[in-house]
CSV table of C-alpha atoms and ligand atoms in Angstrom, one decimal:
chain,number,residue,atom,x,y,z
A,894,MET,CA,23.8,15.2,15.1
A,895,LYS,CA,20.1,15.1,14.2
A,896,PHE,CA,18.4,12.5,12.1
A,897,LEU,CA,15.3,12.3,10.0
A,898,PHE,CA,14.0,8.7,10.0
A,899,THR,CA,11.5,8.7,7.1
A,900,ASP,CA,9.3,6.3,5.2
A,901,LEU,CA,9.8,6.6,1.4
A,902,ASP,CA,6.6,6.0,-0.6
A,903,GLY,CA,4.0,8.6,0.2
A,904,THR,CA,6.2,10.3,2.8
A,905,PHE,CA,9.7,11.4,1.7
A,906,LEU,CA,8.6,10.7,-1.9
A,907,GLY,CA,5.1,12.2,-1.3
A,908,GLY,CA,4.0,15.6,-2.5
A,909,THR,CA,5.4,17.3,-5.6
A,910,ARG,CA,8.9,16.9,-7.0
A,911,GLN,CA,9.5,20.6,-6.0
A,912,ASP,CA,8.6,19.8,-2.4
A,913,GLN,CA,11.0,16.9,-2.4
A,914,LEU,CA,13.9,19.0,-3.7
A,915,ARG,CA,13.2,21.8,-1.2
A,916,LEU,CA,13.2,19.2,1.7
A,917,LEU,CA,16.4,17.6,0.5
A,918,GLN,CA,18.2,21.0,0.2
A,919,ALA,CA,17.0,22.0,3.7
A,920,ILE,CA,18.3,18.7,5.1
A,921,GLU,CA,21.6,18.9,3.4
A,922,SER,CA,22.3,22.6,4.3
A,923,SER,CA,21.3,21.9,7.9
A,924,GLY,CA,23.5,18.9,8.3
A,925,ILE,CA,20.6,16.6,9.2
A,926,GLY,CA,21.3,12.9,8.8
A,927,LEU,CA,18.9,10.7,6.8
A,928,VAL,CA,17.6,7.2,7.5
A,929,TYR,CA,15.1,5.6,5.2
A,930,VAL,CA,12.6,3.4,6.9
A,931,SER,CA,10.7,1.5,4.1
A,932,GLY,CA,8.7,-1.5,3.3
A,933,ARG,CA,10.7,-1.8,0.2
A,934,GLY,CA,13.5,-4.4,-0.2
A,935,HIS,CA,17.1,-3.9,-1.2
A,936,GLN,CA,16.4,-4.2,-5.0
A,937,ARG,CA,13.8,-1.4,-4.8
A,938,ILE,CA,16.0,1.0,-2.8
A,939,PHE,CA,19.6,0.9,-3.7
A,940,PRO,CA,19.3,1.1,-7.5
A,941,ALA,CA,17.4,4.4,-6.9
A,942,ILE,CA,20.2,5.6,-4.6
A,943,ASP,CA,23.0,4.5,-7.0
A,944,SER,CA,21.3,6.4,-9.9
A,945,ASN,CA,20.9,9.5,-7.8
A,946,GLU,CA,17.1,9.3,-7.9
A,947,LEU,CA,17.3,9.1,-4.1
A,948,ALA,CA,19.8,10.9,-1.9
A,949,ARG,CA,22.4,8.6,-0.2
A,950,PRO,CA,21.3,8.1,3.4
A,951,ASN,CA,23.3,7.3,6.6
A,952,ALA,CA,21.4,4.0,6.9
A,953,VAL,CA,18.4,2.2,5.5
A,954,ILE,CA,15.8,0.2,7.4
A,955,GLY,CA,14.1,-2.0,4.8
A,956,ASP,CA,11.6,-4.8,4.5
A,957,VAL,CA,9.4,-3.3,7.2
A,958,GLY,CA,12.2,-3.3,9.7
A,959,THR,CA,13.5,-6.8,9.1
A,960,SER,CA,16.6,-5.6,7.1
A,961,LEU,CA,19.2,-3.0,8.0
A,962,TRP,CA,21.9,-1.7,5.7
A,963,ASN,CA,24.4,1.1,5.6
A,964,GLY,CA,24.2,3.8,3.0
A,965,ARG,CA,26.1,1.7,0.5
A,966,GLY,CA,23.6,-1.2,0.7
A,967,GLU,CA,25.8,-3.5,2.8
A,968,ALA,CA,24.5,-5.3,5.9
A,969,PHE,CA,24.7,-2.8,8.8
A,970,SER,CA,25.2,-5.2,11.6
A,971,GLN,CA,25.5,-9.0,12.1
A,972,ASP,CA,24.0,-8.5,15.5
A,973,TYR,CA,20.8,-7.1,14.1
A,974,GLU,CA,20.5,-9.8,11.5
A,975,SER,CA,21.0,-12.5,14.1
A,976,LEU,CA,18.5,-10.9,16.4
A,977,VAL,CA,15.8,-10.8,13.7
A,978,SER,CA,16.7,-14.2,12.2
A,979,ALA,CA,16.4,-15.9,15.6
A,980,ARG,CA,12.8,-14.7,15.8
A,981,TRP,CA,12.0,-15.6,12.3
A,982,GLY,CA,13.5,-19.1,12.2
A,983,ASP,CA,12.1,-21.0,9.1
A,984,GLY,CA,9.2,-18.6,8.8
A,985,GLN,CA,9.2,-18.1,5.1
A,986,HIS,CA,9.0,-21.8,4.3
A,987,LEU,CA,6.4,-22.5,7.0
A,988,LEU,CA,4.2,-19.5,6.1
A,989,ARG,CA,4.4,-20.3,2.4
A,990,GLU,CA,3.1,-23.8,3.2
A,991,GLN,CA,0.4,-22.7,5.7
A,992,LEU,CA,-1.0,-19.9,3.6
A,993,LYS,CA,-1.1,-21.8,0.4
A,994,GLU,CA,-4.9,-22.1,0.5
A,995,PHE,CA,-5.3,-18.3,0.5
A,996,LEU,CA,-3.4,-17.9,-2.8
A,997,ASN,CA,-5.7,-17.2,-5.7
A,998,GLN,CA,-8.5,-16.4,-3.2
A,999,GLY,CA,-7.7,-12.7,-3.3
A,1000,LEU,CA,-4.1,-13.1,-2.0
A,1001,SER,CA,-1.0,-13.3,-4.1
A,1002,GLU,CA,2.7,-13.5,-3.2
A,1003,GLN,CA,4.7,-10.3,-3.7
A,1004,PRO,CA,7.4,-11.0,-6.3
A,1005,ILE,CA,10.4,-9.8,-4.3
A,1006,PHE,CA,11.0,-9.4,-0.6
A,1007,GLY,CA,13.8,-9.9,1.9
A,1008,PRO,CA,14.7,-13.1,3.7
A,1009,ARG,CA,13.1,-12.4,7.1
A,1010,ARG,CA,9.5,-11.6,6.1
A,1011,TYR,CA,6.7,-13.2,4.0
A,1012,SER,CA,4.8,-10.7,2.0
A,1013,LEU,CA,1.5,-10.8,0.1
A,1014,TYR,CA,-0.8,-8.5,-1.9
A,1015,TYR,CA,-4.5,-8.7,-1.1
A,1016,ASP,CA,-7.6,-7.4,-2.8
A,1017,SER,CA,-10.1,-9.0,-0.4
A,1018,PRO,CA,-9.9,-7.4,3.0
A,1019,ALA,CA,-12.0,-10.3,4.5
A,1020,MET,CA,-9.5,-12.9,3.2
A,1021,ALA,CA,-6.6,-10.8,4.3
A,1022,LYS,CA,-8.0,-10.8,7.8
A,1023,HIS,CA,-8.4,-14.6,7.8
A,1024,ALA,CA,-4.8,-15.0,6.6
A,1025,ALA,CA,-3.6,-12.5,9.3
A,1026,GLN,CA,-5.2,-14.6,12.0
A,1027,ARG,CA,-3.5,-17.7,10.6
A,1028,ILE,CA,-0.1,-15.8,10.7
A,1029,GLU,CA,-0.6,-14.8,14.3
A,1030,ALA,CA,-1.7,-18.3,15.3
A,1031,LEU,CA,1.6,-19.6,13.8
A,1032,GLY,CA,3.6,-17.2,16.1
A,1033,PHE,CA,4.3,-14.4,13.8
A,1034,ASP,CA,3.1,-10.8,13.6
A,1035,SER,CA,0.8,-9.8,10.8
A,1036,LEU,CA,0.7,-6.3,9.3
A,1037,ILE,CA,-2.0,-5.0,6.9
A,1038,SER,CA,-1.3,-1.7,5.3
A,1039,ASP,CA,-2.1,0.7,2.4
A,1040,ASN,CA,-5.2,-1.4,1.5
A,1041,GLN,CA,-3.0,-3.8,-0.4
A,1042,TYR,CA,-0.2,-5.3,1.6
A,1043,LEU,CA,-0.2,-8.1,4.1
A,1044,ASP,CA,3.1,-8.8,5.7
A,1045,ALA,CA,4.1,-11.6,8.1
A,1046,LEU,CA,7.0,-10.5,10.3
A,1047,PRO,CA,9.1,-12.0,13.1
A,1048,ARG,CA,7.2,-11.4,16.4
A,1049,GLY,CA,7.9,-7.9,17.7
A,1050,VAL,CA,9.9,-6.8,14.7
A,1051,ASN,CA,8.6,-3.8,12.7
A,1052,LYS,CA,9.7,-0.3,11.8
A,1053,GLY,CA,9.5,0.8,15.4
A,1054,PHE,CA,11.7,-2.1,16.6
A,1055,ALA,CA,14.3,-1.2,14.0
A,1056,VAL,CA,14.3,2.5,14.7
A,1057,SER,CA,14.7,1.8,18.4
A,1058,TRP,CA,17.6,-0.6,17.8
A,1059,LEU,CA,19.4,1.9,15.5
A,1060,MET,CA,18.9,4.8,17.9
A,1061,ALA,CA,20.4,2.8,20.8
A,1062,HIS,CA,23.2,1.6,18.6
A,1063,TRP,CA,24.1,5.2,17.7
A,1064,GLY,CA,23.3,6.6,21.2
A,1065,LEU,CA,20.6,8.9,19.9
A,1066,THR,CA,18.1,10.6,22.3
A,1067,ALA,CA,14.6,11.8,21.5
A,1068,SER,CA,15.7,15.4,20.8
A,1069,GLN,CA,17.9,14.2,18.0
A,1070,VAL,CA,15.2,12.5,15.9
A,1071,LEU,CA,12.2,13.1,13.8
A,1072,LEU,CA,10.2,10.1,12.4
A,1073,ALA,CA,7.8,10.4,9.4
A,1074,GLY,CA,5.3,8.1,7.9
A,1075,ASP,CA,2.0,7.7,6.0
A,1076,THR,CA,0.6,4.2,6.2
A,1077,LEU,CA,-0.2,1.5,8.8
A,1078,ASN,CA,3.2,-0.1,8.5
A,1079,ASP,CA,4.5,3.2,10.1
A,1080,LEU,CA,2.2,2.9,13.1
A,1081,ALA,CA,4.8,1.1,15.3
A,1082,MET,CA,7.4,3.7,14.8
A,1083,LEU,CA,5.0,6.7,15.0
A,1084,SER,CA,3.8,5.3,18.3
A,1085,LEU,CA,7.2,5.4,19.9
A,1086,PRO,CA,7.5,8.3,22.4
A,1087,LEU,CA,9.6,10.4,20.0
A,1088,PRO,CA,9.0,13.4,17.8
A,1089,ALA,CA,7.1,12.2,14.8
A,1090,VAL,CA,5.0,13.5,11.9
A,1091,VAL,CA,2.2,11.9,10.0
A,1092,VAL,CA,1.9,13.6,6.7
A,1093,ALA,CA,-1.4,15.0,5.5
A,1094,ASN,CA,-1.9,12.4,2.7
A,1095,ALA,CA,-1.6,9.5,5.2
A,1096,GLU,CA,-4.1,6.7,5.0
A,1097,THR,CA,-7.2,7.3,7.1
A,1098,ALA,CA,-6.7,4.0,9.1
A,1099,LEU,CA,-3.3,5.2,10.3
A,1100,LYS,CA,-4.6,8.6,11.4
A,1101,GLU,CA,-7.5,6.9,13.2
A,1102,ALA,CA,-5.2,4.4,14.9
A,1103,LEU,CA,-2.8,7.1,16.1
A,1104,LEU,CA,-5.7,9.3,17.4
A,1105,SER,CA,-7.3,6.4,19.3
A,1106,ARG,CA,-4.0,5.3,20.8
A,1107,ASN,CA,-3.0,8.9,21.6
A,1108,ASP,CA,0.2,7.5,23.2
A,1109,ASN,CA,2.9,9.7,21.6
A,1110,PRO,CA,2.9,13.3,22.9
A,1111,GLY,CA,5.6,14.1,20.3
A,1112,LEU,CA,3.3,13.3,17.4
A,1113,MET,CA,2.5,16.1,14.9
A,1114,PHE,CA,-0.2,16.0,12.1
A,1115,ALA,CA,1.2,17.9,9.2
A,1116,SER,CA,-1.1,20.1,7.2
A,1117,GLN,CA,0.7,19.3,3.9
A,1118,ASP,CA,1.4,16.2,2.0
A,1119,GLY,CA,4.6,14.1,1.9
A,1120,ALA,CA,7.9,16.1,1.7
A,1121,ALA,CA,6.2,19.4,2.4
A,1122,GLY,CA,4.7,18.0,5.6
A,1123,ILE,CA,8.1,16.8,6.7
A,1124,HIS,CA,9.5,20.3,5.9
A,1125,GLU,CA,6.7,21.9,7.9
A,1126,SER,CA,7.5,19.7,11.0
A,1127,LEU,CA,11.3,20.3,10.8
A,1128,LYS,CA,10.5,24.0,11.0
A,1129,GLN,CA,8.1,23.4,13.9
A,1130,LEU,CA,10.9,21.6,15.8
A,1131,GLY,CA,13.3,24.5,15.1
A,1132,TRP,CA,15.7,22.4,13.0
A,1133,LEU,CA,15.5,24.7,10.0
B,1849,LIG,MG1,4.6,4.9,2.8
């Protein structure tokens, strides 16, 4: 079985509603499995699935790779949670204390996020950079994306880590997957040596980073936005 591992906002949900419906129909009629790989947390994914706004997937990687659920919103694997929790420790409490001085200096806490990340909004790129350095110095990974999000994550954990774990768990090989994304929080997965597509509306910083790394021969740059760009790549791979 083949699987589309796709980011949601700007990617699977990018482009027109018509593009989205055409992609969904193509996936369903071709029997392609679906895994969402999102920065969103549980509360911003599963209500949309339960109300049929989003198709029900085979699995969901959420919270920038720090959460993993089955299609019904239940924890996918105790092993995965333990693995990520061990790297996170008491991160949320520690980071909230250590980043206090940045709050109201152009950084603010996101209202809702999963238990194994610490997530902020920023409007000052300079301040976000300072905070990111503090996060790294404390032993965590920092991730700036979409000109607004600053995430602190367990070291080594990101969307790419989660995709690799799930592929190994399911025994999938490169020829069975297509990865899709549009912002810097997708960089880690789009850099894996796997078939991948960056949609046309992707943020410039992501495109530049991918071009300068040039480490994934399977990477495609779609000529169309969001869902239409994914559709284009599925055709290019001969899946449709
Ligand atoms: Mg996105």
